[in-house]
Coordinates of C-alpha atoms in Angstrom, one line a residue:
M1 CA -6.1 17.9 -37.7
I2 CA -2.2 18.7 -36.3
R3 CA -3.9 19.8 -33.0
F4 CA -6.1 16.4 -32.6
L5 CA -3.2 14.2 -33.8
L6 CA -1.0 16.7 -30.6
V7 CA -4.2 16.4 -28.6
L8 CA -4.5 13.2 -28.3
L9 CA -1.3 12.1 -28.4
I10 CA -0.4 13.4 -25.0
L11 CA -3.5 12.5 -23.3
I12 CA -3.2 8.0 -24.6
G13 CA 0.9 9.3 -24.0
Y14 CA -0.5 10.9 -19.7
L15 CA -2.4 7.9 -19.4
V16 CA 0.3 5.1 -20.5
L17 CA 3.5 6.6 -18.8
L18 CA 2.0 7.6 -15.6
I19 CA 0.8 4.0 -15.3
P20 CA 3.8 4.1 -12.5
V21 CA 2.8 7.2 -11.2
L22 CA -0.4 6.0 -10.5
I23 CA 0.4 3.0 -8.6
A24 CA 3.6 5.5 -6.4
E25 CA 0.9 8.4 -5.8
W26 CA -2.0 4.3 -4.4
I27 CA 0.6 3.8 -2.5
Y28 CA 1.6 7.3 -1.2
H29 CA -1.3 8.0 -0.4
K30 CA -2.0 4.8 2.5
F31 CA 0.8 7.3 4.1
N32 CA -0.7 11.3 3.3
P33 CA -4.6 11.0 1.6
Q34 CA -4.6 14.3 1.3
R35 CA -0.7 15.7 0.2
A36 CA -1.6 11.8 -2.9
D37 CA -4.7 13.5 -3.2
Y38 CA -3.3 17.4 -4.8
Q39 CA 0.5 15.8 -6.1
Q40 CA -2.4 14.1 -8.4
L41 CA -4.8 17.1 -8.9
R42 CA -1.3 19.0 -9.7
M43 CA -0.4 16.2 -12.9
V44 CA -3.6 16.6 -13.6
Q45 CA -3.8 20.2 -13.9
A46 CA -0.6 20.4 -15.6
A47 CA -1.5 17.6 -18.4
F48 CA -4.9 19.4 -19.3
K49 CA -2.9 23.4 -19.1
L50 CA -0.3 21.8 -21.7
I51 CA -3.8 20.4 -23.6
L52 CA -5.6 23.8 -23.7
K53 CA -2.2 25.6 -25.4
V54 CA -1.9 22.9 -27.7
T55 CA -5.1 23.3 -28.6
G56 CA -4.6 27.4 -29.3
A57 CA -7.3 28.7 -27.6
R58 CA -7.1 32.0 -26.4
I59 CA -8.9 31.8 -22.7
T60 CA -10.0 34.9 -20.8
V61 CA -10.9 34.3 -17.1
I62 CA -13.3 36.9 -14.8
G63 CA -14.2 36.7 -11.3
E64 CA -11.4 33.8 -11.0
E65 CA -11.6 36.8 -6.9
H66 CA -15.2 34.5 -6.3
V67 CA -13.8 31.5 -6.6
P68 CA -13.2 30.8 -2.0
K69 CA -9.6 28.6 -1.6
D70 CA -10.5 28.0 2.5
Q71 CA -14.0 26.6 1.7
A72 CA -15.6 23.7 0.0
V73 CA -18.1 24.2 -3.3
L74 CA -20.3 23.7 -5.6
Y75 CA -19.5 23.9 -9.7
V76 CA -22.0 24.8 -11.8
G77 CA -21.6 25.5 -15.4
N78 CA -23.3 25.1 -18.8
H79 CA -21.9 23.1 -20.9
R80 CA -20.8 22.4 -25.3
S81 CA -17.9 20.8 -24.4
Y82 CA -15.3 18.1 -23.8
F83 CA -12.9 20.9 -23.5
D84 CA -15.3 22.7 -20.2
I85 CA -14.1 19.8 -17.8
L86 CA -10.5 20.5 -19.0
L87 CA -11.1 25.0 -19.3
T88 CA -12.2 24.4 -15.5
Y89 CA -10.5 22.2 -14.4
S90 CA -7.1 22.8 -14.3
R91 CA -7.9 26.1 -12.6
T92 CA -10.4 24.9 -9.9
P93 CA -7.7 26.0 -6.6
R94 CA -9.0 23.2 -4.1
L95 CA -9.7 19.2 -4.6
T96 CA -12.0 18.1 -6.8
G97 CA -14.0 16.6 -8.9
Y98 CA -16.0 16.4 -11.2
V99 CA -20.7 13.9 -11.8
A100 CA -19.7 12.9 -15.0
K101 CA -21.9 10.1 -16.8
K102 CA -22.5 6.9 -16.6
E103 CA -20.5 5.1 -19.3
M104 CA -16.8 6.8 -18.7
E105 CA -16.4 4.7 -15.8
K106 CA -16.0 2.1 -18.2
I107 CA -13.0 3.5 -19.3
P108 CA -10.0 2.1 -18.5
L109 CA -7.1 3.8 -16.8
L110 CA -9.2 7.3 -17.8
S111 CA -12.0 6.3 -14.8
T112 CA -8.8 4.9 -12.0
W113 CA -8.0 8.7 -12.5
M114 CA -11.3 9.8 -12.5
K115 CA -11.7 8.2 -9.3
R116 CA -8.8 9.6 -7.8
L117 CA -9.8 12.9 -8.4
H118 CA -13.0 11.5 -6.5
C119 CA -15.4 12.0 -9.8
L120 CA -18.2 10.9 -8.9
F121 CA -20.3 8.5 -12.3
L122 CA -24.5 9.1 -12.6
D123 CA -26.9 6.8 -13.7
R124 CA -28.8 9.1 -15.7
K125 CA -31.2 7.0 -16.7
D126 CA -31.9 5.0 -13.2
I127 CA -32.9 7.2 -10.9
K128 CA -32.0 4.9 -7.7
E129 CA -28.9 5.8 -8.3
G130 CA -28.5 8.9 -8.8
L131 CA -30.0 10.2 -6.1
K132 CA -27.0 6.9 -4.4
T133 CA -24.5 9.9 -6.8
I134 CA -25.9 12.7 -5.4
L135 CA -25.7 11.8 -2.1
A136 CA -22.3 10.1 -2.2
G137 CA -21.6 14.4 -3.7
I138 CA -23.3 16.0 0.2
E139 CA -20.7 14.1 1.6
L140 CA -17.5 14.8 -0.5
I141 CA -18.6 18.1 0.3
K142 CA -18.6 17.6 4.2
S143 CA -15.8 16.4 3.7
G144 CA -13.9 19.3 2.1
V145 CA -13.8 18.2 -1.9
S146 CA -15.1 20.9 -3.9
I147 CA -18.4 18.8 -7.0
C148 CA -19.2 20.1 -9.9
I149 CA -22.1 19.4 -12.2
F150 CA -23.3 21.1 -15.6
P151 CA -26.9 20.7 -14.2
E152 CA -28.4 20.5 -18.1
G153 CA -26.7 17.1 -18.3
T154 CA -25.5 16.7 -21.2
R155 CA -23.5 19.2 -23.8
N156 CA -25.8 21.1 -25.7
R157 CA -25.6 20.5 -29.1
S158 CA -28.6 23.2 -30.1
N159 CA -29.5 26.3 -31.1
E160 CA -30.6 27.4 -27.4
P161 CA -28.2 28.9 -25.3
M162 CA -29.0 26.5 -22.2
L163 CA -31.2 23.1 -21.8
P164 CA -33.3 23.4 -19.3
F165 CA -30.9 22.8 -15.5
K166 CA -32.3 20.3 -13.4
E167 CA -33.1 20.9 -9.9
G168 CA -31.6 18.3 -8.6
S169 CA -28.3 19.0 -9.4
V170 CA -28.0 21.6 -6.9
K171 CA -29.7 19.8 -4.1
M172 CA -25.6 19.2 -3.0
A173 CA -25.7 23.3 -2.4
E174 CA -29.1 23.0 -0.7
K175 CA -28.3 20.3 2.0
T176 CA -24.7 21.1 2.5
G177 CA -25.6 24.6 2.7
C178 CA -22.7 24.7 0.7
L179 CA -21.5 28.0 -2.1
I180 CA -22.6 27.8 -5.3
I181 CA -20.1 29.0 -7.8
P182 CA -21.9 29.7 -10.6
M183 CA -19.7 29.3 -14.8
A184 CA -19.9 30.8 -17.6
I185 CA -18.6 29.2 -20.4
T186 CA -18.5 31.2 -24.2
N187 CA -17.7 29.9 -27.4
S188 CA -15.8 26.7 -26.1
A189 CA -17.3 24.7 -29.2
E190 CA -15.2 26.6 -31.6
I191 CA -12.6 24.3 -29.6
F192 CA -13.4 21.2 -31.7
E193 CA -17.1 20.3 -31.4
N194 CA -18.4 22.7 -34.4
H195 CA -15.8 21.8 -36.5
I196 CA -14.5 17.5 -36.2
P197 CA -12.4 16.4 -36.0
R198 CA -10.1 19.5 -36.9
I199 CA -9.2 21.5 -33.4
T200 CA -9.6 25.0 -34.0
P201 CA -8.3 27.8 -32.1
C202 CA -10.7 30.4 -31.1
D203 CA -11.4 32.9 -29.0
V204 CA -12.3 32.0 -25.3
I205 CA -13.6 33.4 -22.4
V206 CA -14.3 31.3 -18.7
E207 CA -16.1 34.0 -16.1
Y208 CA -17.6 33.5 -12.3
G209 CA -20.1 34.3 -11.1
E210 CA -20.3 35.8 -7.5
P211 CA -21.3 33.2 -5.2
I212 CA -24.5 32.1 -4.4
D213 CA -25.8 30.6 -0.7
P214 CA -28.1 29.1 -0.7
K215 CA -29.6 30.0 2.8
A216 CA -29.4 33.7 1.7
L217 CA -31.8 33.4 -1.2
S218 CA -35.8 33.7 -0.4
R219 CA -38.2 31.3 -0.3
E220 CA -39.3 31.1 -4.0
E221 CA -35.7 31.6 -5.6
K222 CA -35.1 28.2 -3.1
K223 CA -37.5 26.9 -4.6
F224 CA -36.0 26.6 -7.9
L225 CA -32.5 27.3 -6.9
G226 CA -31.6 25.4 -10.3
A227 CA -33.5 28.1 -12.2
Y228 CA -32.0 30.6 -10.4
C229 CA -28.4 29.9 -10.8
Q230 CA -28.9 29.2 -14.8
K231 CA -30.3 32.4 -14.7
K232 CA -27.2 34.2 -13.2
I233 CA -24.7 32.2 -15.7
Q234 CA -27.3 33.5 -19.1
E235 CA -26.8 37.1 -18.3
M236 CA -23.1 36.5 -17.7
L237 CA -24.0 34.5 -21.1
T238 CA -25.4 37.6 -22.8
A239 CA -22.2 40.0 -21.9
N240 CA -19.6 37.7 -23.3
Q241 CA -21.3 37.1 -26.5
Q242 CA -21.6 40.0 -26.6
K243 CA -18.3 40.5 -26.1
L244 CA -17.2 37.7 -28.3
G245 CA -19.5 39.3 -31.3
Q246 CA -21.6 36.5 -31.2
P247 CA -25.8 36.3 -31.5
H248 CA -27.4 36.0 -27.9
S249 CA -30.1 35.6 -26.0
N250 CA -31.8 36.5 -23.0
T251 CA -34.4 33.7 -22.7
I252 CA -33.6 30.2 -20.9

């Protein structure tokens, strides 16, 4: 319980105490947008790394060399925990916006920071608004900002390894031609979700797969690109669950 309270304290303290910084960065952004963006990115990454340290999670990272540092990409990954965002965002080398559910846009201060960091808010109930979000993501990638999306559409609370990926979630890569970086996050729910409200130290593996180039795939693979990405992630999850001695499934 102490870890949970410390994490909460860091999060609230960060949001409240850095209000003057938020204002200063807003002004600085008018003179040097890119540098201001990167300063904000590094500040948030520092906070996320501190929170992860407080959780006591033992994090193993595999395949980080697969992540390009010179171009925008589309990250896609499985999603079981709120900590998936911290685990992956704390390691992004470039400006990266996350696709979040629309409801998060209503949270004061947090939504302001998210917007500054190029995050997008997806209305899962409105197809028209969802399309606008995808189009906004396409424009961000074209401008050099990477996008991260969890194609299951929500956190997976089931006993299945993953929920089916939504094919529309990878349209940003299809339309821009950017590389897709598959991410397999193993055991992250054991940090918090499996025993709320306690935060428990545990072993977590974050693996980045080899980049997927949509242009290099066959017609059938392109047609079901979401399923193709999910298969690659499942292969990594299965291997990493074995490393942790967990039960696994080869099916999606």
